[in-house]
């Protein structure tokens, strides 16, 4: 049974600049100064010995933030797009993640100025109601092919009418997450870790989103500080939880202060050994990865990130710089990729993506078989396709470039790894093994 609160008219708005507009609880700051100008104190709890120490954070002045944001480099393609579509945007504005959020493309009129919409895309957008609206950052829009509706990354963010088909086996919550929700916004499925859904907002909405039921405008679920408190209390009172994955929505669309508040609270819980953040932001809003953000994040180690990538076209200079900043802050970066028909369902594309991720210091971690969410049939491939891709990677390229191929079992069974068959039989005391070239080898393995 779902414990999540249902809303009917929640707007698709970026989280407020002030994360606590109606609250008295804020990160500790010097009194009588605006919080952004004040030196503030952060509590660091050592995950190894539980000792606490208070850290004085230096204030970041607006001029300093501005200078830092200018350092983001632009790719030639994105620069040309900006001049064409946003001629009045300065370099500073373009590189400011708040500007990117304010300027998101969310309606058919703006989108049709940027790409040539097909009749099918146009109808699908006009027909859309409810969660998972259209939302694309100007940066990500600069990567879209304006004329080719079959371009892989365009297919991931522009709706088509196939989204409205309901194929057998599909469900709005195919992983039964709502049934594993002991308190609103917290999924506790595995013994020692929880999924903490902290936001329903994303800078760019993916048409294949597993949590499409809860993200975007008029989403069905509530994400607020009261709910965070309940989730934190659950984690505090459950000593088995040693690993917390912040997800949503995209947690990196929260303000630095909101995110730090959450991290501080989690770090005060002695049994929470590691914190992970799942995010698509480096691919769709790399400008968000500011020096101020990474300075803050590195105070909460061990902190890991699972970054979401769909296609090598996302591996731009901007995204490389964002990942470099995170990696330089000591954050181990892993990737997760959903296998999708017509997007990345061939060895060559997947090879380029996985090798490209390694080049920007992201370890390919999971390749997901696409979840059977409602309206996803046009994205789903046969499982055999995923096995072929893994076979095309394993042995043919660096082992680090080969992700775990998994199905997140419908009904809530958790992730189940899938491997191409390598043990082909036995001959007496020998095990018969198939290598990456399809040749058979023997391994002495007495029974
Ligand atoms: S960024 Fe993640 S949560 Fe947001 S729409 Fe994409 S897949 Fe869903």
Short mmCIF file of C-alpha atoms and ligand atoms in Angstrom, two decimals:
data_model
loop_
_atom_site.label_atom_id
_atom_site.label_comp_id
_atom_site.label_asym_id
_atom_site.label_seq_id
_atom_site.Cartn_x
_atom_site.Cartn_y
_atom_site.Cartn_z
CA UNK A 1 0.00 0.00 0.00
CA UNK A 2 1.33 3.44 -0.85
CA UNK A 3 2.18 5.78 2.01
CA UNK A 4 3.00 8.65 -0.32
CA UNK A 5 0.93 11.81 -0.23
CA UNK A 6 -0.96 12.57 -3.40
CA UNK A 7 -1.06 16.10 -4.77
CA UNK A 8 -3.08 17.21 -7.71
CA UNK A 9 -1.66 20.59 -8.68
CA UNK A 10 2.05 20.53 -7.93
CA UNK A 11 3.96 22.78 -10.28
CA UNK A 12 7.14 21.87 -12.08
CA UNK A 13 9.22 24.54 -10.40
CA UNK A 14 12.90 24.42 -9.52
CA UNK A 15 13.48 24.11 -5.79
CA UNK A 16 13.31 27.50 -4.11
CA UNK A 17 16.44 29.62 -3.70
CA UNK A 18 15.59 29.56 -0.02
CA UNK A 19 15.26 25.89 0.84
CA UNK A 20 13.47 26.60 4.10
CA UNK A 21 11.01 29.35 3.19
CA UNK A 22 8.56 28.42 5.93
CA UNK A 23 10.87 26.72 8.35
CA UNK A 24 12.92 27.69 11.33
CA UNK A 25 15.46 24.95 10.87
CA UNK A 26 18.34 26.11 8.74
CA UNK A 27 22.01 25.31 8.51
CA UNK A 28 23.82 27.14 11.32
CA UNK A 29 24.84 30.59 10.09
CA UNK A 30 26.14 33.79 11.66
CA UNK A 31 23.26 35.78 13.02
CA UNK A 32 22.14 39.06 11.50
CA UNK A 33 23.75 38.35 8.15
CA UNK A 34 22.11 37.05 5.00
CA UNK A 35 22.99 33.37 4.96
CA UNK A 36 24.83 33.55 1.65
CA UNK A 37 27.24 36.15 2.99
CA UNK A 38 27.74 34.62 6.40
CA UNK A 39 30.47 32.27 7.43
CA UNK A 40 28.57 29.15 8.39
CA UNK A 41 29.31 26.12 10.45
CA UNK A 42 28.97 22.58 9.21
CA UNK A 43 29.09 19.55 11.44
CA UNK A 44 31.34 16.80 10.14
CA UNK A 45 30.88 13.35 11.66
CA UNK A 46 33.66 10.92 10.88
CA UNK A 47 32.14 7.80 9.36
CA UNK A 48 35.00 5.69 10.68
CA UNK A 49 35.08 6.61 14.36
CA UNK A 50 31.91 8.67 14.79
CA UNK A 51 33.72 11.71 16.21
CA UNK A 52 32.24 15.08 15.43
CA UNK A 53 34.01 18.26 14.51
CA UNK A 54 32.66 21.61 13.49
CA UNK A 55 33.97 23.17 10.33
CA UNK A 56 33.83 26.86 9.57
CA UNK A 57 32.83 27.34 5.99
CA UNK A 58 34.16 30.41 4.24
CA UNK A 59 31.41 32.62 2.82
CA UNK A 60 31.16 32.65 -0.93
CA UNK A 61 30.62 36.15 -2.22
CA UNK A 62 28.45 36.83 -5.26
CA UNK A 63 31.43 38.22 -7.20
CA UNK A 64 33.46 35.09 -6.42
CA UNK A 65 30.61 32.83 -7.56
CA UNK A 66 30.33 34.83 -10.75
CA UNK A 67 34.05 34.57 -11.50
CA UNK A 68 33.96 30.83 -10.90
CA UNK A 69 30.92 30.24 -13.10
CA UNK A 70 32.66 32.02 -16.02
CA UNK A 71 35.30 29.33 -16.04
CA UNK A 72 32.94 26.78 -17.64
CA UNK A 73 33.97 26.05 -21.21
CA UNK A 74 31.51 25.91 -24.11
CA UNK A 75 31.63 23.45 -26.97
CA UNK A 76 31.50 24.98 -30.48
CA UNK A 77 28.12 23.34 -31.15
CA UNK A 78 26.62 24.75 -28.00
CA UNK A 79 28.13 28.18 -28.58
CA UNK A 80 26.59 28.33 -32.09
CA UNK A 81 23.23 27.20 -30.73
CA UNK A 82 23.31 29.86 -28.02
CA UNK A 83 24.03 32.61 -30.51
CA UNK A 84 21.21 31.39 -32.72
CA UNK A 85 18.54 30.65 -30.11
CA UNK A 86 19.47 32.75 -27.08
CA UNK A 87 21.36 35.71 -28.60
CA UNK A 88 20.71 37.89 -25.56
CA UNK A 89 22.16 35.43 -23.06
CA UNK A 90 25.62 36.39 -21.87
CA UNK A 91 28.35 33.84 -21.20
CA UNK A 92 27.75 34.31 -17.49
CA UNK A 93 24.03 33.68 -17.85
CA UNK A 94 24.51 30.61 -20.03
CA UNK A 95 26.95 29.18 -17.49
CA UNK A 96 24.67 29.93 -14.57
CA UNK A 97 22.63 26.87 -13.66
CA UNK A 98 19.84 29.07 -12.27
CA UNK A 99 19.55 30.75 -15.67
CA UNK A 100 19.49 27.35 -17.35
CA UNK A 101 16.64 26.27 -15.06
CA UNK A 102 14.70 29.49 -15.57
CA UNK A 103 15.11 29.19 -19.33
CA UNK A 104 14.06 25.56 -19.69
CA UNK A 105 12.05 24.66 -22.76
CA UNK A 106 8.69 23.56 -21.51
CA UNK A 107 6.11 24.33 -24.16
CA UNK A 108 5.37 23.50 -27.75
CA UNK A 109 5.84 27.06 -29.01
CA UNK A 110 9.39 27.37 -27.65
CA UNK A 111 10.32 23.82 -28.61
CA UNK A 112 9.08 24.28 -32.18
CA UNK A 113 11.38 27.30 -32.53
CA UNK A 114 14.31 25.08 -31.66
CA UNK A 115 13.55 21.84 -33.47
CA UNK A 116 11.35 20.96 -36.39
CA UNK A 117 8.62 18.97 -34.68
CA UNK A 118 7.02 16.07 -36.50
CA UNK A 119 3.23 15.78 -36.43
CA UNK A 120 3.59 12.85 -34.06
CA UNK A 121 5.80 14.78 -31.62
CA UNK A 122 3.50 17.79 -31.81
CA UNK A 123 0.40 15.69 -31.09
CA UNK A 124 2.11 13.91 -28.21
CA UNK A 125 3.12 17.21 -26.58
CA UNK A 126 -0.34 18.72 -27.03
CA UNK A 127 -1.92 15.63 -25.55
CA UNK A 128 0.29 15.52 -22.48
CA UNK A 129 -1.22 15.94 -19.01
CA UNK A 130 0.11 15.19 -15.56
CA UNK A 131 3.56 14.07 -14.47
CA UNK A 132 6.68 13.80 -16.64
CA UNK A 133 6.10 17.02 -18.59
CA UNK A 134 8.36 18.29 -21.32
CA UNK A 135 11.34 20.05 -19.77
CA UNK A 136 14.71 20.51 -21.49
CA UNK A 137 17.54 22.79 -20.44
CA UNK A 138 18.81 25.15 -23.16
CA UNK A 139 22.18 23.40 -22.80
CA UNK A 140 20.74 19.95 -23.52
CA UNK A 141 18.56 21.41 -26.30
CA UNK A 142 21.80 22.57 -27.96
CA UNK A 143 22.71 18.89 -28.42
CA UNK A 144 19.48 17.95 -30.19
CA UNK A 145 19.30 17.53 -33.95
CA UNK A 146 16.75 20.11 -35.10
CA UNK A 147 15.78 18.13 -38.20
CA UNK A 148 16.11 14.45 -37.31
CA UNK A 149 13.41 13.11 -35.02
CA UNK A 150 15.23 9.76 -34.92
CA UNK A 151 18.34 11.25 -33.32
CA UNK A 152 18.92 9.10 -30.23
CA UNK A 153 19.08 11.80 -27.56
CA UNK A 154 16.19 13.71 -29.10
CA UNK A 155 14.08 10.56 -28.69
CA UNK A 156 14.90 10.50 -24.98
CA UNK A 157 13.47 13.96 -24.23
CA UNK A 158 10.81 14.75 -26.86
CA UNK A 159 7.52 12.88 -26.38
CA UNK A 160 5.97 10.72 -29.12
CA UNK A 161 2.50 9.25 -29.28
CA UNK A 162 3.76 5.75 -28.41
CA UNK A 163 3.99 7.04 -24.83
CA UNK A 164 0.22 6.76 -24.65
CA UNK A 165 0.10 3.06 -25.53
CA UNK A 166 -0.30 0.64 -22.67
CA UNK A 167 1.36 -2.69 -23.50
CA UNK A 168 0.81 -5.92 -21.55
CA UNK A 169 2.97 -6.15 -18.43
CA UNK A 170 3.45 -2.41 -18.12
CA UNK A 171 2.66 -0.49 -14.95
CA UNK A 172 3.13 3.01 -13.54
CA UNK A 173 5.19 1.53 -10.68
CA UNK A 174 6.52 -1.70 -12.17
CA UNK A 175 9.14 -2.17 -9.45
CA UNK A 176 6.48 -1.94 -6.72
CA UNK A 177 8.49 0.74 -4.97
CA UNK A 178 5.39 2.17 -3.32
CA UNK A 179 4.90 -1.14 -1.52
CA UNK A 180 8.42 -1.02 -0.09
CA UNK A 181 7.88 2.48 1.29
CA UNK A 182 7.84 2.43 5.10
CA UNK A 183 7.57 6.23 5.29
CA UNK A 184 6.78 8.67 2.48
CA UNK A 185 9.66 9.18 0.08
CA UNK A 186 11.83 6.33 1.34
CA UNK A 187 12.11 2.93 -0.34
CA UNK A 188 13.61 0.20 1.83
CA UNK A 189 13.97 -2.91 -0.30
CA UNK A 190 17.43 -4.31 0.35
CA UNK A 191 18.68 -5.20 3.83
CA UNK A 192 21.35 -2.53 4.37
CA UNK A 193 20.45 0.37 2.12
CA UNK A 194 17.60 2.73 1.35
CA UNK A 195 16.51 4.91 -1.54
CA UNK A 196 15.71 8.39 -0.26
CA UNK A 197 13.58 10.31 -2.78
CA UNK A 198 14.32 13.92 -1.98
CA UNK A 199 12.85 15.80 -4.93
CA UNK A 200 10.33 15.41 -7.70
CA UNK A 201 12.08 17.95 -9.88
CA UNK A 202 14.47 17.33 -12.79
CA UNK A 203 16.05 19.93 -15.03
CA UNK A 204 15.31 17.75 -18.05
CA UNK A 205 12.71 14.98 -18.18
CA UNK A 206 13.58 11.62 -19.73
CA UNK A 207 10.71 9.99 -21.58
CA UNK A 208 11.63 6.54 -20.24
CA UNK A 209 11.85 7.56 -16.58
CA UNK A 210 11.19 4.72 -14.14
CA UNK A 211 9.71 7.25 -11.71
CA UNK A 212 7.67 9.06 -14.33
CA UNK A 213 4.69 8.73 -12.00
CA UNK A 214 6.23 11.11 -9.49
CA UNK A 215 8.37 13.65 -11.35
CA UNK A 216 7.46 16.97 -12.89
CA UNK A 217 4.47 19.22 -12.88
CA UNK A 218 1.30 17.99 -11.22
CA UNK A 219 3.22 14.99 -10.00
CA UNK A 220 1.40 12.74 -7.61
CA UNK A 221 3.94 12.79 -4.79
CA UNK A 222 5.02 15.33 -2.25
CA UNK A 223 8.63 16.22 -1.47
CA UNK A 224 9.10 18.66 1.36
CA UNK A 225 11.00 19.12 4.57
CA UNK A 226 8.37 17.37 6.70
CA UNK A 227 8.73 14.32 4.52
CA UNK A 228 12.52 14.54 4.69
CA UNK A 229 12.25 14.60 8.49
CA UNK A 230 10.17 11.43 8.55
CA UNK A 231 12.60 9.67 6.24
CA UNK A 232 15.56 10.80 8.36
CA UNK A 233 13.84 9.57 11.51
CA UNK A 234 13.29 6.20 9.86
CA UNK A 235 16.98 5.98 8.92
CA UNK A 236 18.02 7.07 12.43
CA UNK A 237 15.91 4.36 14.00
CA UNK A 238 17.01 1.60 11.61
CA UNK A 239 20.61 0.61 12.44
CA UNK A 240 20.73 -1.88 9.55
CA UNK A 241 20.83 1.03 7.08
CA UNK A 242 24.49 1.70 6.30
CA UNK A 243 24.06 3.10 2.78
CA UNK A 244 21.68 5.88 1.71
CA UNK A 245 21.05 6.67 -1.94
CA UNK A 246 19.62 10.14 -2.52
CA UNK A 247 17.50 10.18 -5.63
CA UNK A 248 14.21 11.56 -6.91
CA UNK A 249 13.89 13.46 -9.28
CA UNK A 250 17.38 14.83 -9.37
CA UNK A 251 18.93 15.69 -5.99
CA UNK A 252 21.53 17.90 -7.66
CA UNK A 253 18.77 20.34 -8.62
CA UNK A 254 18.42 21.17 -4.92
CA UNK A 255 20.22 24.28 -3.74
CA UNK A 256 23.61 23.84 -2.10
CA UNK A 257 22.06 24.75 1.26
CA UNK A 258 19.26 22.18 0.98
CA UNK A 259 21.60 19.45 -0.13
CA UNK A 260 24.07 20.28 2.61
CA UNK A 261 21.32 20.24 5.20
CA UNK A 262 20.44 16.70 4.12
CA UNK A 263 24.06 15.57 4.04
CA UNK A 264 24.72 17.03 7.48
CA UNK A 265 21.70 15.28 8.91
CA UNK A 266 22.73 11.97 7.37
CA UNK A 267 26.32 12.32 8.56
CA UNK A 268 25.08 12.69 12.12
CA UNK A 269 23.69 9.15 11.98
CA UNK A 270 26.51 6.89 13.15
CA UNK A 271 25.40 3.77 11.27
CA UNK A 272 25.20 5.54 7.88
CA UNK A 273 28.57 4.57 6.44
CA UNK A 274 28.16 5.83 2.91
CA UNK A 275 25.97 8.26 1.03
CA UNK A 276 25.29 8.05 -2.68
CA UNK A 277 23.66 10.58 -4.97
CA UNK A 278 21.94 9.49 -8.18
CA UNK A 279 21.86 12.31 -10.75
CA UNK A 280 21.44 13.13 -14.41
CA UNK A 281 22.58 16.71 -13.88
CA UNK A 282 26.16 16.34 -15.24
CA UNK A 283 24.65 15.22 -18.58
CA UNK A 284 21.79 17.71 -18.85
CA UNK A 285 22.88 20.64 -16.67
CA UNK A 286 26.65 20.46 -16.21
CA UNK A 287 26.67 24.13 -15.18
CA UNK A 288 25.25 22.97 -11.84
CA UNK A 289 28.58 21.43 -10.89
CA UNK A 290 30.07 24.61 -9.54
CA UNK A 291 33.26 24.88 -7.48
CA UNK A 292 31.09 25.91 -4.52
CA UNK A 293 29.03 22.72 -4.84
CA UNK A 294 32.06 20.44 -5.03
CA UNK A 295 33.71 22.27 -2.09
CA UNK A 296 30.60 21.53 -0.07
CA UNK A 297 30.21 17.91 -1.22
CA UNK A 298 33.77 16.93 -0.39
CA UNK A 299 33.07 17.63 3.29
CA UNK A 300 30.70 14.64 3.44
CA UNK A 301 32.83 11.74 2.30
CA UNK A 302 32.51 8.85 1.76
CA UNK A 303 30.18 10.22 -0.88
CA UNK A 304 29.62 8.38 -4.17
CA UNK A 305 27.66 9.32 -7.27
CA UNK A 306 25.71 7.31 -9.82
CA UNK A 307 25.45 9.43 -12.94
CA UNK A 308 22.90 8.77 -15.60
CA UNK A 309 24.00 8.69 -19.25
CA UNK A 310 22.12 7.44 -22.31
CA UNK A 311 24.32 8.10 -25.33
CA UNK A 312 27.85 9.20 -26.27
CA UNK A 313 26.44 12.47 -27.68
CA UNK A 314 26.09 13.50 -24.03
CA UNK A 315 29.84 13.36 -23.47
CA UNK A 316 30.54 16.99 -24.31
CA UNK A 317 33.36 19.23 -23.05
CA UNK A 318 30.91 20.74 -20.55
CA UNK A 319 29.96 17.35 -19.14
CA UNK A 320 33.60 16.29 -19.06
CA UNK A 321 34.39 19.39 -17.03
CA UNK A 322 31.52 18.72 -14.63
CA UNK A 323 32.71 15.14 -14.06
CA UNK A 324 36.29 16.33 -13.67
CA UNK A 325 35.21 18.70 -10.92
CA UNK A 326 33.33 15.94 -9.11
CA UNK A 327 36.18 13.46 -9.50
CA UNK A 328 38.69 16.07 -8.32
CA UNK A 329 36.55 16.45 -5.20
CA UNK A 330 37.30 12.79 -4.51
CA UNK A 331 33.83 11.53 -5.40
CA UNK A 332 33.91 8.07 -7.04
CA UNK A 333 31.71 8.30 -10.13
CA UNK A 334 29.75 5.38 -11.56
CA UNK A 335 27.32 5.46 -14.47
CA UNK A 336 23.94 3.95 -15.08
CA UNK A 337 22.50 3.58 -18.55
CA UNK A 338 19.11 2.34 -19.66
CA UNK A 339 19.22 0.12 -22.74
CA UNK A 340 16.84 1.63 -25.29
CA UNK A 341 15.78 0.67 -28.80
CA UNK A 342 16.95 3.19 -31.36
CA UNK A 343 19.02 5.05 -28.79
CA UNK A 344 21.91 2.86 -27.68
CA UNK A 345 20.97 -0.71 -28.59
CA UNK A 346 24.07 -1.63 -30.55
CA UNK A 347 27.62 -2.57 -29.62
CA UNK A 348 29.27 0.34 -31.42
CA UNK A 349 27.22 3.02 -29.61
CA UNK A 350 27.56 1.32 -26.26
CA UNK A 351 31.32 0.86 -26.77
CA UNK A 352 31.71 4.59 -27.50
CA UNK A 353 29.61 5.50 -24.47
CA UNK A 354 31.44 3.21 -22.05
CA UNK A 355 34.91 4.09 -23.31
CA UNK A 356 33.97 7.79 -23.34
CA UNK A 357 32.79 7.57 -19.73
CA UNK A 358 36.11 6.12 -18.64
CA UNK A 359 37.86 9.02 -20.35
CA UNK A 360 35.94 11.45 -18.12
CA UNK A 361 36.64 9.33 -15.02
CA UNK A 362 33.22 7.69 -14.74
CA UNK A 363 33.20 3.92 -14.23
CA UNK A 364 30.37 2.24 -16.19
CA UNK A 365 28.38 0.57 -13.44
CA UNK A 366 24.91 -0.57 -14.51
CA UNK A 367 23.30 -1.22 -17.86
CA UNK A 368 19.59 -1.54 -17.13
CA UNK A 369 17.09 -3.45 -19.14
CA UNK A 370 14.37 -0.82 -19.66
CA UNK A 371 11.71 -1.11 -16.96
CA UNK A 372 8.19 -1.89 -18.21
CA UNK A 373 6.72 1.47 -17.21
CA UNK A 374 3.49 2.48 -18.89
CA UNK A 375 4.15 3.65 -22.45
CA UNK A 376 7.69 2.29 -22.70
CA UNK A 377 7.22 -0.46 -25.33
CA UNK A 378 8.85 1.63 -28.05
CA UNK A 379 12.00 1.88 -25.92
CA UNK A 380 12.24 -1.72 -24.78
CA UNK A 381 14.50 -4.23 -26.52
CA UNK A 382 14.59 -8.02 -26.23
CA UNK A 383 16.86 -9.13 -23.37
CA UNK A 384 18.92 -10.95 -25.98
CA UNK A 385 19.99 -7.56 -27.33
CA UNK A 386 21.51 -6.61 -23.98
CA UNK A 387 23.33 -9.92 -23.77
CA UNK A 388 24.76 -9.38 -27.27
CA UNK A 389 25.98 -5.95 -26.23
CA UNK A 390 27.71 -7.28 -23.14
CA UNK A 391 29.25 -10.02 -25.29
CA UNK A 392 30.44 -7.33 -27.70
CA UNK A 393 32.13 -5.44 -24.87
CA UNK A 394 33.55 -8.15 -22.63
CA UNK A 395 37.05 -9.05 -23.76
CA UNK A 396 36.88 -6.60 -26.67
CA UNK A 397 37.64 -3.60 -24.49
CA UNK A 398 38.95 -2.69 -21.04
CA UNK A 399 37.15 -4.60 -18.31
CA UNK A 400 36.44 -1.33 -16.51
CA UNK A 401 34.29 -0.34 -19.51
CA UNK A 402 31.91 -3.28 -19.09
CA UNK A 403 28.90 -2.51 -16.90
CA UNK A 404 26.73 -5.00 -15.02
CA UNK A 405 23.71 -5.76 -17.18
CA UNK A 406 20.69 -6.10 -14.90
CA UNK A 407 16.94 -6.41 -14.88
CA UNK A 408 15.28 -4.66 -11.99
CA UNK A 409 12.72 -7.40 -11.40
CA UNK A 410 9.11 -6.28 -11.89
CA UNK A 411 7.17 -6.72 -8.68
CA UNK A 412 10.03 -5.64 -6.44
CA UNK A 413 12.53 -8.50 -6.68
CA UNK A 414 15.50 -6.17 -6.94
CA UNK A 415 18.31 -6.14 -9.49
CA UNK A 416 19.12 -9.45 -11.15
CA UNK A 417 22.38 -9.63 -13.13
CA UNK A 418 22.34 -11.11 -16.62
CA UNK A 419 25.43 -12.63 -18.21
CA UNK A 420 26.09 -14.20 -21.58
CA UNK A 421 26.73 -17.89 -21.11
CA UNK A 422 30.42 -18.73 -20.66
CA UNK A 423 30.28 -22.18 -19.03
CA UNK A 424 29.26 -24.42 -21.90
CA UNK A 425 29.66 -27.85 -20.30
CA UNK A 426 31.95 -30.37 -18.65
CA UNK A 427 34.16 -33.15 -19.99
CA UNK A 428 35.18 -35.37 -17.09
CA UNK A 429 37.29 -33.27 -14.77
CA UNK A 430 37.44 -30.38 -17.21
CA UNK A 431 35.09 -27.42 -17.28
CA UNK A 432 34.42 -26.20 -20.83
CA UNK A 433 34.50 -22.42 -21.11
CA UNK A 434 33.77 -20.09 -24.03
CA UNK A 435 36.01 -17.02 -24.38
CA UNK A 436 35.13 -13.63 -25.87
CA UNK A 437 35.99 -14.88 -29.38
CA UNK A 438 33.67 -17.87 -29.06
CA UNK A 439 36.58 -20.35 -28.72
CA UNK A 440 36.29 -23.21 -26.22
CA UNK A 441 38.88 -23.68 -23.49
CA UNK A 442 39.28 -26.27 -20.74
CA UNK A 443 39.85 -25.56 -17.08
CA UNK A 444 40.84 -28.43 -14.75
CA UNK A 445 38.07 -28.57 -12.18
CA UNK A 446 37.91 -32.03 -10.60
CA UNK A 447 34.51 -32.99 -9.30
S1 LIG B 1 16.66 12.60 -14.60
FE1 LIG B 1 16.16 10.61 -13.65
S2 LIG B 1 14.38 11.02 -12.37
FE2 LIG B 1 14.57 12.74 -13.81
S3 LIG B 1 13.29 12.22 -15.55
FE3 LIG B 1 15.36 11.50 -16.02
S4 LIG B 1 15.37 9.37 -15.35
FE4 LIG B 1 13.61 10.36 -14.35
#
